Structures are given as structure tokens and as C-alpha cells.
PDB file of C-alpha atoms and ligand atoms in Angstrom:
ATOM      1  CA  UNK A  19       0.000   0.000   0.000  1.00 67.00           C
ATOM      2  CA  UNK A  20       1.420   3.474  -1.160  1.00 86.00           C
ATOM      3  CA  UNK A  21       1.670   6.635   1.034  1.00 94.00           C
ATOM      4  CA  UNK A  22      -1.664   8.237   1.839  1.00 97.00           C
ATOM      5  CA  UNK A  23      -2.234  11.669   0.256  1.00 97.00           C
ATOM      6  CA  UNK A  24      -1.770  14.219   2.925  1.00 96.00           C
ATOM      7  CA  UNK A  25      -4.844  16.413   2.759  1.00 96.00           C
ATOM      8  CA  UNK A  26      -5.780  19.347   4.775  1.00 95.00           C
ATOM      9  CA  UNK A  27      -9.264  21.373   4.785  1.00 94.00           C
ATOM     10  CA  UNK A  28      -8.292  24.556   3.893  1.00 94.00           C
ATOM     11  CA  UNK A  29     -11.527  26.307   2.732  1.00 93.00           C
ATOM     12  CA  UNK A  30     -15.036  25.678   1.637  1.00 90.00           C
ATOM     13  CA  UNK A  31     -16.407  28.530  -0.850  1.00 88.00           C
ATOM     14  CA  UNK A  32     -19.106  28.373  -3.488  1.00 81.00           C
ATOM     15  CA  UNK A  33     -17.411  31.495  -4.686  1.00 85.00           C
ATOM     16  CA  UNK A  34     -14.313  30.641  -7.061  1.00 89.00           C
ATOM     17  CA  UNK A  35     -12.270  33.909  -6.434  1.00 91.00           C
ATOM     18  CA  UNK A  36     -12.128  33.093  -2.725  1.00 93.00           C
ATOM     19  CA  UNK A  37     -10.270  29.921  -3.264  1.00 95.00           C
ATOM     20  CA  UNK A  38      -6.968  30.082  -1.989  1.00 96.00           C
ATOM     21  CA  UNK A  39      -3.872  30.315  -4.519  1.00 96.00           C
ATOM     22  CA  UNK A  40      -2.584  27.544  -5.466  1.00 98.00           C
ATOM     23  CA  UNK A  41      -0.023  25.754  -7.305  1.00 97.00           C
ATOM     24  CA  UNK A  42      -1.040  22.907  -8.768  1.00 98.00           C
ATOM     25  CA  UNK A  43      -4.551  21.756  -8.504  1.00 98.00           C
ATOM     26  CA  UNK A  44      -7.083  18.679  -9.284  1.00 98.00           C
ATOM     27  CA  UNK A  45     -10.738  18.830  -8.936  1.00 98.00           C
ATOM     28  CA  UNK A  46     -12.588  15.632  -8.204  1.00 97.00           C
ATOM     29  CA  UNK A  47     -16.201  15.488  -9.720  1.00 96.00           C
ATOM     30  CA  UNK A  48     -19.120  12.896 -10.323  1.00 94.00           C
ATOM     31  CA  UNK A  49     -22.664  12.496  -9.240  1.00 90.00           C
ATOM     32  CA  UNK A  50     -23.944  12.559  -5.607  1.00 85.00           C
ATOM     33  CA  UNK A  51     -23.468   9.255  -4.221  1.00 89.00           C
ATOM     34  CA  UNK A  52     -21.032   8.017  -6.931  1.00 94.00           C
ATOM     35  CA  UNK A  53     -18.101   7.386  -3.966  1.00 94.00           C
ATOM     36  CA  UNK A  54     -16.463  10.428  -3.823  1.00 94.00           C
ATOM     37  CA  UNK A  55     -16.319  11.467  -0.561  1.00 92.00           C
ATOM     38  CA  UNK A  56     -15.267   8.272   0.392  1.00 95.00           C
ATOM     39  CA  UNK A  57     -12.425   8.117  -2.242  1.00 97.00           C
ATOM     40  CA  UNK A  58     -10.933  11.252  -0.719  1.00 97.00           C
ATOM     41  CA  UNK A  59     -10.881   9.666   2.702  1.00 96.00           C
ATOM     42  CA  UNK A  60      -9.737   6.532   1.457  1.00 97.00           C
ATOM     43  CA  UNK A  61      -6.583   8.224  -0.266  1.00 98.00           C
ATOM     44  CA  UNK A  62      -5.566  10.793   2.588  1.00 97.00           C
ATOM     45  CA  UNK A  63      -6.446   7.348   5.192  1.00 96.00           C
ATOM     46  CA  UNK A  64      -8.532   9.957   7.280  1.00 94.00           C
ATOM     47  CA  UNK A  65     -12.222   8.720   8.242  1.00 90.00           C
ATOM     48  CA  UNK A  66     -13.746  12.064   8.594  1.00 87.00           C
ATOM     49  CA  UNK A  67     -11.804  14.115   5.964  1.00 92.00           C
ATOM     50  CA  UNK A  68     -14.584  14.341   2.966  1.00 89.00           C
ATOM     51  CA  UNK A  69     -18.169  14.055   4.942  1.00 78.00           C
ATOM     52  CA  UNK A  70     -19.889  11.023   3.822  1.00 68.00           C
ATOM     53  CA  UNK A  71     -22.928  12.220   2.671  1.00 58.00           C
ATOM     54  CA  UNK A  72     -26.205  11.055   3.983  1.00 51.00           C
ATOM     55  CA  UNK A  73     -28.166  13.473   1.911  1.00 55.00           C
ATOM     56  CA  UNK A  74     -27.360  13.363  -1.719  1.00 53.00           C
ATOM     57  CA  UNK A  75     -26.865  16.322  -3.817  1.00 49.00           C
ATOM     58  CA  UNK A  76     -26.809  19.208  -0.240  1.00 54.00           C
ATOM     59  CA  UNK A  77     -23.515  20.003  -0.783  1.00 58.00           C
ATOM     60  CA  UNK A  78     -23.393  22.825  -3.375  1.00 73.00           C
ATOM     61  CA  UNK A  79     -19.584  24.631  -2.597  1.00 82.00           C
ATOM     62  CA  UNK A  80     -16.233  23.740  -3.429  1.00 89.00           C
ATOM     63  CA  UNK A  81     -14.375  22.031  -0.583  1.00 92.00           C
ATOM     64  CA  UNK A  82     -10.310  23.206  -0.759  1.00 94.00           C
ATOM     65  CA  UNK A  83      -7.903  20.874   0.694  1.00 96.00           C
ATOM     66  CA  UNK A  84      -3.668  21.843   1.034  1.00 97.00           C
ATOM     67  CA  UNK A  85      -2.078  19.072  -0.693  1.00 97.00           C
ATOM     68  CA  UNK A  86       1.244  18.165   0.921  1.00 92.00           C
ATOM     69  CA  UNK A  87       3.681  21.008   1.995  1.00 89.00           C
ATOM     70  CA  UNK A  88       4.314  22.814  -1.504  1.00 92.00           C
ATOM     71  CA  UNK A  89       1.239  25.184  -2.150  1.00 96.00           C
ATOM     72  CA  UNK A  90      -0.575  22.143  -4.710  1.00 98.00           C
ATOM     73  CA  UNK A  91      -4.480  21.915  -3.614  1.00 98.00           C
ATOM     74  CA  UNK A  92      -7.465  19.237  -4.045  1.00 98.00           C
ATOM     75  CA  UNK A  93     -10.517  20.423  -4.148  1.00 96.00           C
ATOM     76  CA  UNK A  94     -14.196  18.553  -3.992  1.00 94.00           C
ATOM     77  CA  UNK A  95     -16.613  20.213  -5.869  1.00 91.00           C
ATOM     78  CA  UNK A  96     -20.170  19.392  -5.433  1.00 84.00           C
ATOM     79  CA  UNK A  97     -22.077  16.377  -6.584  1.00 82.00           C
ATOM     80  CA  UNK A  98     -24.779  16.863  -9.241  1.00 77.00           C
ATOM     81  CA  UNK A  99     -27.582  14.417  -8.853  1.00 67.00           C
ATOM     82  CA  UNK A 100     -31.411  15.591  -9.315  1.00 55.00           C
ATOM     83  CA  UNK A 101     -33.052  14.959 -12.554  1.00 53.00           C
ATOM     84  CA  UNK A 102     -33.303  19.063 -12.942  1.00 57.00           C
ATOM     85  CA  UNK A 103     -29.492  19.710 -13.360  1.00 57.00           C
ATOM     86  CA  UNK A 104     -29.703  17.238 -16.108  1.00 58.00           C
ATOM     87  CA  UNK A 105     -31.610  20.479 -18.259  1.00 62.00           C
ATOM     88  CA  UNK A 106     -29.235  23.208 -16.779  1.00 56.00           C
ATOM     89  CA  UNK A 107     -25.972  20.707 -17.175  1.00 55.00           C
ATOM     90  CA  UNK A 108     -26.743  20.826 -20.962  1.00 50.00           C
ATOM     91  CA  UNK A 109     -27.687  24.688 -20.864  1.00 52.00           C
ATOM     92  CA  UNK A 110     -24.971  25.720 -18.738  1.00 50.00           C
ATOM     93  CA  UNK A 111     -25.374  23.631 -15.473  1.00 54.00           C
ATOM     94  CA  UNK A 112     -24.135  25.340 -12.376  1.00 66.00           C
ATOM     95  CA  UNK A 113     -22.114  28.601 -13.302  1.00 77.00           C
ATOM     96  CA  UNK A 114     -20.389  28.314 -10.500  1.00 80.00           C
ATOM     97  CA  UNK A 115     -18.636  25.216 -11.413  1.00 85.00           C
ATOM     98  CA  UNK A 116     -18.374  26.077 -15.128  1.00 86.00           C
ATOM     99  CA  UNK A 117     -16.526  29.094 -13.713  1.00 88.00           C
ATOM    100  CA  UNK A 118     -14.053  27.292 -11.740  1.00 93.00           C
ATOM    101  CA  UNK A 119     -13.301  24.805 -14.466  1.00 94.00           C
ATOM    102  CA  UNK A 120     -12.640  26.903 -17.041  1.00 93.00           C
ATOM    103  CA  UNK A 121     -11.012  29.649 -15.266  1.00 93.00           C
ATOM    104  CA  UNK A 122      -9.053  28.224 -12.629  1.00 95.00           C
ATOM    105  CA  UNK A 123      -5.640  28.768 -13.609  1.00 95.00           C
ATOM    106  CA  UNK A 124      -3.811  25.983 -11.006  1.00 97.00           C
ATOM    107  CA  UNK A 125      -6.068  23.568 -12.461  1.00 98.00           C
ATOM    108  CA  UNK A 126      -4.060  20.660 -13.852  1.00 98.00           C
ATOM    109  CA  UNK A 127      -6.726  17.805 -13.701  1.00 98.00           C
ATOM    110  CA  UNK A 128     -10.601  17.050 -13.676  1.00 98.00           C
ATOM    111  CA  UNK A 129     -10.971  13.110 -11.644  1.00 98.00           C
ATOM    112  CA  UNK A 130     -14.529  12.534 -12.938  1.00 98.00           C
ATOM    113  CA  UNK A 131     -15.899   9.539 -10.877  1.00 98.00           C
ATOM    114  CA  UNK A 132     -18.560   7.228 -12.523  1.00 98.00           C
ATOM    115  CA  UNK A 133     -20.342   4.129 -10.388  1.00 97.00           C
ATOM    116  CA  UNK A 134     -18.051   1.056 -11.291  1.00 98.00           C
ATOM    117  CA  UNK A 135     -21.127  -1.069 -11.032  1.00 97.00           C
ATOM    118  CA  UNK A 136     -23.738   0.989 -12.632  1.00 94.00           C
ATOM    119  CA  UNK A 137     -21.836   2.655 -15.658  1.00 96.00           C
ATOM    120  CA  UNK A 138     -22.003   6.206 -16.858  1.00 97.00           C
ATOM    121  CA  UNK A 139     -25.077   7.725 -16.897  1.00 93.00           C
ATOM    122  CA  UNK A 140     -26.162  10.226 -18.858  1.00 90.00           C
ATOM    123  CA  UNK A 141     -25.251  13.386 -16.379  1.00 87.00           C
ATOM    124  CA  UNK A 142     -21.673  11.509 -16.530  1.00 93.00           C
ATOM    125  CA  UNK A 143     -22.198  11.212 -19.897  1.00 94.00           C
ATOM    126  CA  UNK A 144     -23.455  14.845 -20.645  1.00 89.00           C
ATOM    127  CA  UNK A 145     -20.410  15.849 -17.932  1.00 91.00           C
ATOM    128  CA  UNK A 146     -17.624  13.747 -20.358  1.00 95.00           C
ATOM    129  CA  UNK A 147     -18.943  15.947 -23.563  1.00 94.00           C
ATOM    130  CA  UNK A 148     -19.077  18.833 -22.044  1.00 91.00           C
ATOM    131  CA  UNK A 149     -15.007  18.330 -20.923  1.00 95.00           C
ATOM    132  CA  UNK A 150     -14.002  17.473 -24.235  1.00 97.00           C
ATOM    133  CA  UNK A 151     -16.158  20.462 -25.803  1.00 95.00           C
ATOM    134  CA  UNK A 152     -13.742  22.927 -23.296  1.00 95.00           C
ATOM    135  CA  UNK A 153     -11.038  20.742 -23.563  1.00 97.00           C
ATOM    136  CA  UNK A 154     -10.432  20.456 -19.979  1.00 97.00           C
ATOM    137  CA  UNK A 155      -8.318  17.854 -18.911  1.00 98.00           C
ATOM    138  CA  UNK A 156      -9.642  14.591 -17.457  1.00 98.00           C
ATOM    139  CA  UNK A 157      -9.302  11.200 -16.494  1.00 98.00           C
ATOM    140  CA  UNK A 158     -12.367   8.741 -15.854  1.00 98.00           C
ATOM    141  CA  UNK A 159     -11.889   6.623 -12.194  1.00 98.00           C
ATOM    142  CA  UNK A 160     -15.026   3.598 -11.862  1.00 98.00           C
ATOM    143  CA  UNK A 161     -15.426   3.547  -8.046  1.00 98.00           C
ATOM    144  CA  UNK A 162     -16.955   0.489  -6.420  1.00 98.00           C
ATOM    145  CA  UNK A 163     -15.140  -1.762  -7.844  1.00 98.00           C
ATOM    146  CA  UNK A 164     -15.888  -4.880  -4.987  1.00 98.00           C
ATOM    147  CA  UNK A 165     -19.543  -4.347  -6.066  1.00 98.00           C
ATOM    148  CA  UNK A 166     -18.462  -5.914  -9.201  1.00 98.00           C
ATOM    149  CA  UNK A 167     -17.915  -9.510  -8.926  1.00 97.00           C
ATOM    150  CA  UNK A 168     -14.444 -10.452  -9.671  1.00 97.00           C
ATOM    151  CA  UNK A 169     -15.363 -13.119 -12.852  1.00 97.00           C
ATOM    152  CA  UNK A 170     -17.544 -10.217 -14.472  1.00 97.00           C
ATOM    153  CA  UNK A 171     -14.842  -6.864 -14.193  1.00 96.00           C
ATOM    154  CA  UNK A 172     -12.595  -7.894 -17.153  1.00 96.00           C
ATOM    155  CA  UNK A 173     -16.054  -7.507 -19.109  1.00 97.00           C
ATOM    156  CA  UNK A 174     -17.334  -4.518 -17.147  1.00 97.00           C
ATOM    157  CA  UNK A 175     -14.268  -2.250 -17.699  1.00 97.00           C
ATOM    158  CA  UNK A 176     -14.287  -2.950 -21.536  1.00 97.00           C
ATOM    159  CA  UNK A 177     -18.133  -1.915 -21.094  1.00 98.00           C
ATOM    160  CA  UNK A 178     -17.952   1.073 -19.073  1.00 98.00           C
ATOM    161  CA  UNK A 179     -14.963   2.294 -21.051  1.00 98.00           C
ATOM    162  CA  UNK A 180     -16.636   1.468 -24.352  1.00 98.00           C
ATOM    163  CA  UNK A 181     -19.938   3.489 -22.788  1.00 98.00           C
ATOM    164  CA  UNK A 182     -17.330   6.142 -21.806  1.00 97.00           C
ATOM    165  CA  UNK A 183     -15.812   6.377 -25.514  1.00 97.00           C
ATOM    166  CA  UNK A 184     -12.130   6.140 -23.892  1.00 96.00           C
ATOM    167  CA  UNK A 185     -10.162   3.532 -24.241  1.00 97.00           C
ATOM    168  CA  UNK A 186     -10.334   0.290 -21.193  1.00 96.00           C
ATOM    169  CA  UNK A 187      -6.485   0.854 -19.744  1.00 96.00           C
ATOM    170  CA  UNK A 188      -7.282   4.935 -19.451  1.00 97.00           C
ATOM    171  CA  UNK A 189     -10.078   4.126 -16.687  1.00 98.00           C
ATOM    172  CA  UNK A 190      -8.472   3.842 -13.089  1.00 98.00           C
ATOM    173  CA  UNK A 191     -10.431   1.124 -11.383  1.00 98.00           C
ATOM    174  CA  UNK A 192     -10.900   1.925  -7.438  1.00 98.00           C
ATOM    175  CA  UNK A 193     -12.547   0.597  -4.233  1.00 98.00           C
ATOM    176  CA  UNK A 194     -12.710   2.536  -1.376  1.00 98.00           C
ATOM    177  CA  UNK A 195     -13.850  -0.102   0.767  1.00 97.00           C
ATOM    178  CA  UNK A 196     -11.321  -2.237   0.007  1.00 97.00           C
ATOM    179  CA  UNK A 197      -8.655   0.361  -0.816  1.00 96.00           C
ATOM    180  CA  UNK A 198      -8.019  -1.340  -4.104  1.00 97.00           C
ATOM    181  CA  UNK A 199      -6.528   0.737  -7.098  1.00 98.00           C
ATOM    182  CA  UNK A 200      -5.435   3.416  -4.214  1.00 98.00           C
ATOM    183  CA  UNK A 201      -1.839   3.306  -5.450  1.00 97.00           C
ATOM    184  CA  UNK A 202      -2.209   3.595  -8.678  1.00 97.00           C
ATOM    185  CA  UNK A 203      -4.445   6.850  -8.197  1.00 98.00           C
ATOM    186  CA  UNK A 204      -2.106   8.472  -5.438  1.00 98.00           C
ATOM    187  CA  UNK A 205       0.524   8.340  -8.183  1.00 97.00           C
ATOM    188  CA  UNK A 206      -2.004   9.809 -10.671  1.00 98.00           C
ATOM    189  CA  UNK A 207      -2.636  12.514  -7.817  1.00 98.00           C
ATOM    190  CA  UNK A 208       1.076  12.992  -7.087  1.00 97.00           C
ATOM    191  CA  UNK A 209       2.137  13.244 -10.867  1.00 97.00           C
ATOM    192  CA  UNK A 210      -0.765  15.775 -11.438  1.00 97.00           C
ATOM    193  CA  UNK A 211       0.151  17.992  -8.573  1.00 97.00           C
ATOM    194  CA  UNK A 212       3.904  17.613  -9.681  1.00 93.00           C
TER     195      UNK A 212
HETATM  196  P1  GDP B  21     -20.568  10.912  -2.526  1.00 80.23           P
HETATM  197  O1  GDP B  21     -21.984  11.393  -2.390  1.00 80.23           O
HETATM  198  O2  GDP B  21     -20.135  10.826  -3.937  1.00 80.23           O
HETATM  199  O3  GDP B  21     -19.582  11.672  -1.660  1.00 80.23           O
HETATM  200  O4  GDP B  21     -20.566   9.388  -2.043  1.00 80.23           O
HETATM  201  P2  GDP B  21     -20.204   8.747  -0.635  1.00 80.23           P
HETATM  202  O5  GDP B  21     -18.730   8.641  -0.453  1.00 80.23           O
HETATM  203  O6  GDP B  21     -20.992   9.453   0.417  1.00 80.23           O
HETATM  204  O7  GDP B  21     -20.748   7.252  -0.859  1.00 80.23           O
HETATM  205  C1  GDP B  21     -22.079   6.991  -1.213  1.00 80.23           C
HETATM  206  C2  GDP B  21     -22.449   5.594  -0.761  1.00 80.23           C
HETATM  207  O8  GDP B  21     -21.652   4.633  -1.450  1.00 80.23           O
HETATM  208  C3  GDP B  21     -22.179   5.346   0.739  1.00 80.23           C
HETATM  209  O9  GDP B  21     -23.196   4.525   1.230  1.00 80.23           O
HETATM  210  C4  GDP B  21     -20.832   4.646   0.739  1.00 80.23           C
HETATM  211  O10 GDP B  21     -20.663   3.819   1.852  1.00 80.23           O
HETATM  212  C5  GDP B  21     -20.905   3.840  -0.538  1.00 80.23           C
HETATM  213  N1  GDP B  21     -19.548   3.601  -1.100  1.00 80.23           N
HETATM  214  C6  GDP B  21     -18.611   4.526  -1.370  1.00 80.23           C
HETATM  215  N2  GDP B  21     -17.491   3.952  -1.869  1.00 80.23           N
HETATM  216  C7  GDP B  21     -17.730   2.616  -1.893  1.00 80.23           C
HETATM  217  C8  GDP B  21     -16.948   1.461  -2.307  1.00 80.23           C
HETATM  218  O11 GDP B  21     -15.786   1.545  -2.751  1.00 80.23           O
HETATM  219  N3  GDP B  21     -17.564   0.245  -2.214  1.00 80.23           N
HETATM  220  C9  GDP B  21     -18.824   0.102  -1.741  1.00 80.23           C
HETATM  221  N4  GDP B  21     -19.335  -1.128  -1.698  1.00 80.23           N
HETATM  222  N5  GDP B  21     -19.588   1.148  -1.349  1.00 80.23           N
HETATM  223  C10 GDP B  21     -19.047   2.395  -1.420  1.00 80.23           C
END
């Protein structure tokens, strides 16, 4: 098992000019309930770090976490989830976040989560496109990975990458109750940060 990410809440804002400077940044992104808070724990090893949510889709702001020692920063930014930002994803979803992808100048790398066991949906979907369109880059990680039984996930990550239209070896595979595909990721993360 590789060195946890060192992670430390720095600042929650919904406003993208308060975020603090930063280096070198990565976002992490996906729809409520996809894993993502519990990814973050898993790769800084600290329980309480991301909240776990209990209520899908409440957390609207950008959660800022220091990155190590030398000024690189991780931020969470909020889950989308109801059936209504499916309309204002395609029109514009969220200005907030359209803001602070486009015009963040630190950031180096968009972690777009997508259920390992359900596949993309269609906001992932709709979120892929709309990456590509503004050519921000990305990289696709399927969490849940133990909820996929072990004789059917060579088949599931030609599927979901296939459904992703990216290629099968460009999709990090993780479980963050099992802390599989944790080192690979923190490399990812490390590499990214630089
Ligand atoms: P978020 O809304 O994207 O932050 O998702 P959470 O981290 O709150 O997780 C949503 C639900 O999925 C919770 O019930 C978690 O316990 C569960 N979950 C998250 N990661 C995993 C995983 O790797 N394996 C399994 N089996 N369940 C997970």
C-alpha cells in the first residue's frame, strides 16, 4: 500500500475567487453518491476528511484541501444528482462550477468519478462531452469496484470504457472499501500535482 495523500481542509467557498492560490490543482467530480467522498478519505487514510454524505446532492460549494507542503491543492466540488441539473448541465449547469473549471488557472486535472457497477449515466455522460467540448483535462476513475464480482470486471471495464468512448487501460479502477486501485491513483494525484 502506497503513502496516503496528505490532505488538509483549507476552505469551503461556493465562490471561485475566494479559493486560496494555489499551485497545482485537481478537482474531483461525479454524481452525488457516486463514492467520492469516500475516495478522498480513502486516499488521505482519514475517516472524517470528505463528509460522507447522507443526503445526496446538499452540498453545493467547493471544498479546498492543502495538498502536501508545496502550495498544490485538491478540491471537492459538489455532486450533481437531481433529474433538474440534467436540463441546466446541458444549458450551462451550475455557473459556478463552469466558472471554476474553465477559469481556474492551477487547475491541472478534472478526476470525474462514474459508479463502477452501474456505468455512466447520462449526467456523466453529458459531464464527459461537455469536458471534451472545453477541452479540460480529465481522467475517468469507476469507483466500487468490490460491487463488481471479480469473474464479471474484465467484461465490465471494456463496457464502461466502451460506454465512456475512452479507451479500457485509461479508466483507473478503485474501491474505497477495500482500498483497491489506491496506489495507482495516489501516483495519478502525485504526478498531477507535480
Ligand atoms: P458521494 O456522495 O459521492 O460523496 O458518495 P459517498 O462517499 O458518500 O458514498 C455513497 C455511498 O456509497 C455510501 O453509502 C458509501 O458507503 C458507498 N460507497 C462509497 N465507496 C464505496 C466502495 O468503494 N464500495 C462500496 N461497496 N460502497 C461504497
Amino acid at each position: 500500500m502506497s503513502r496516503a495523500l496528505s490532505l488538509q481542509h483549507v476552505a469551503t467557498t461556493v465562490l471561485v475567487q475566494d479559493l486560496p492560490q494555489s499551485r497545482a490543482e485537481i478537482a474531483f467530480l461525479g454524481r452525488s453518491n457516486v463514492g467520492k467522498s469516500s475516495l478522498i478519505n480513502a486516499l488521505a487514510d482519514q475517516k472524517g476528511l470528505a463528509k460522507v454524505s447522507k443526503e445526496p446532492g446538499r452540498t453545493k460549494a467547493l471544498f479546498c484541501y492543502a495538498a502536501g507542503e508545496r502550495g498544490a491543492t485538491v478540491v471537492d466540488c459538489p455532486g450533481y444528482g437531481f433529474a433538474k441539473v440534467a436540463k441546466k448541465l446541458r444549458a450551462g449547469w451550475l455557473p459556478m462550477l463552469e466558472d471554476y473549471l474553465l477559469q481556474r488557472q492551477a487547475l491541472r486535472q478534472v478526476v470525474l468519478l462514474v459508479d463502477g457497477e452501474i456505468g455512466p449515466t447520462d449526467l456523466d455522460l453529458a459531464m464527459l462531452d461537455w469536458l471534451r467540448e472545453h477541452e479540460v483535462p480529465h481522467t475517468v476513475v469507476a469507483t466500487k469496484q468490490d460491487k463488481v464480482k471479480p469473474s464479471h470486471r474484465e467484461r465490465r471495464r471494456r463496457e464502461l470504457a466502451a460506454a465512456s468512448g475512452i479507451e479500457a487501460h485509461a479508466v483507473v479502477w478503485v474501491s474505497a472499501r477495500d482500498n483497491e486501485g489506491l496506489t495507482r491513483l495516489r501516483e495519478l494525484v502525485r504526478e498531477w500535482l507535480g
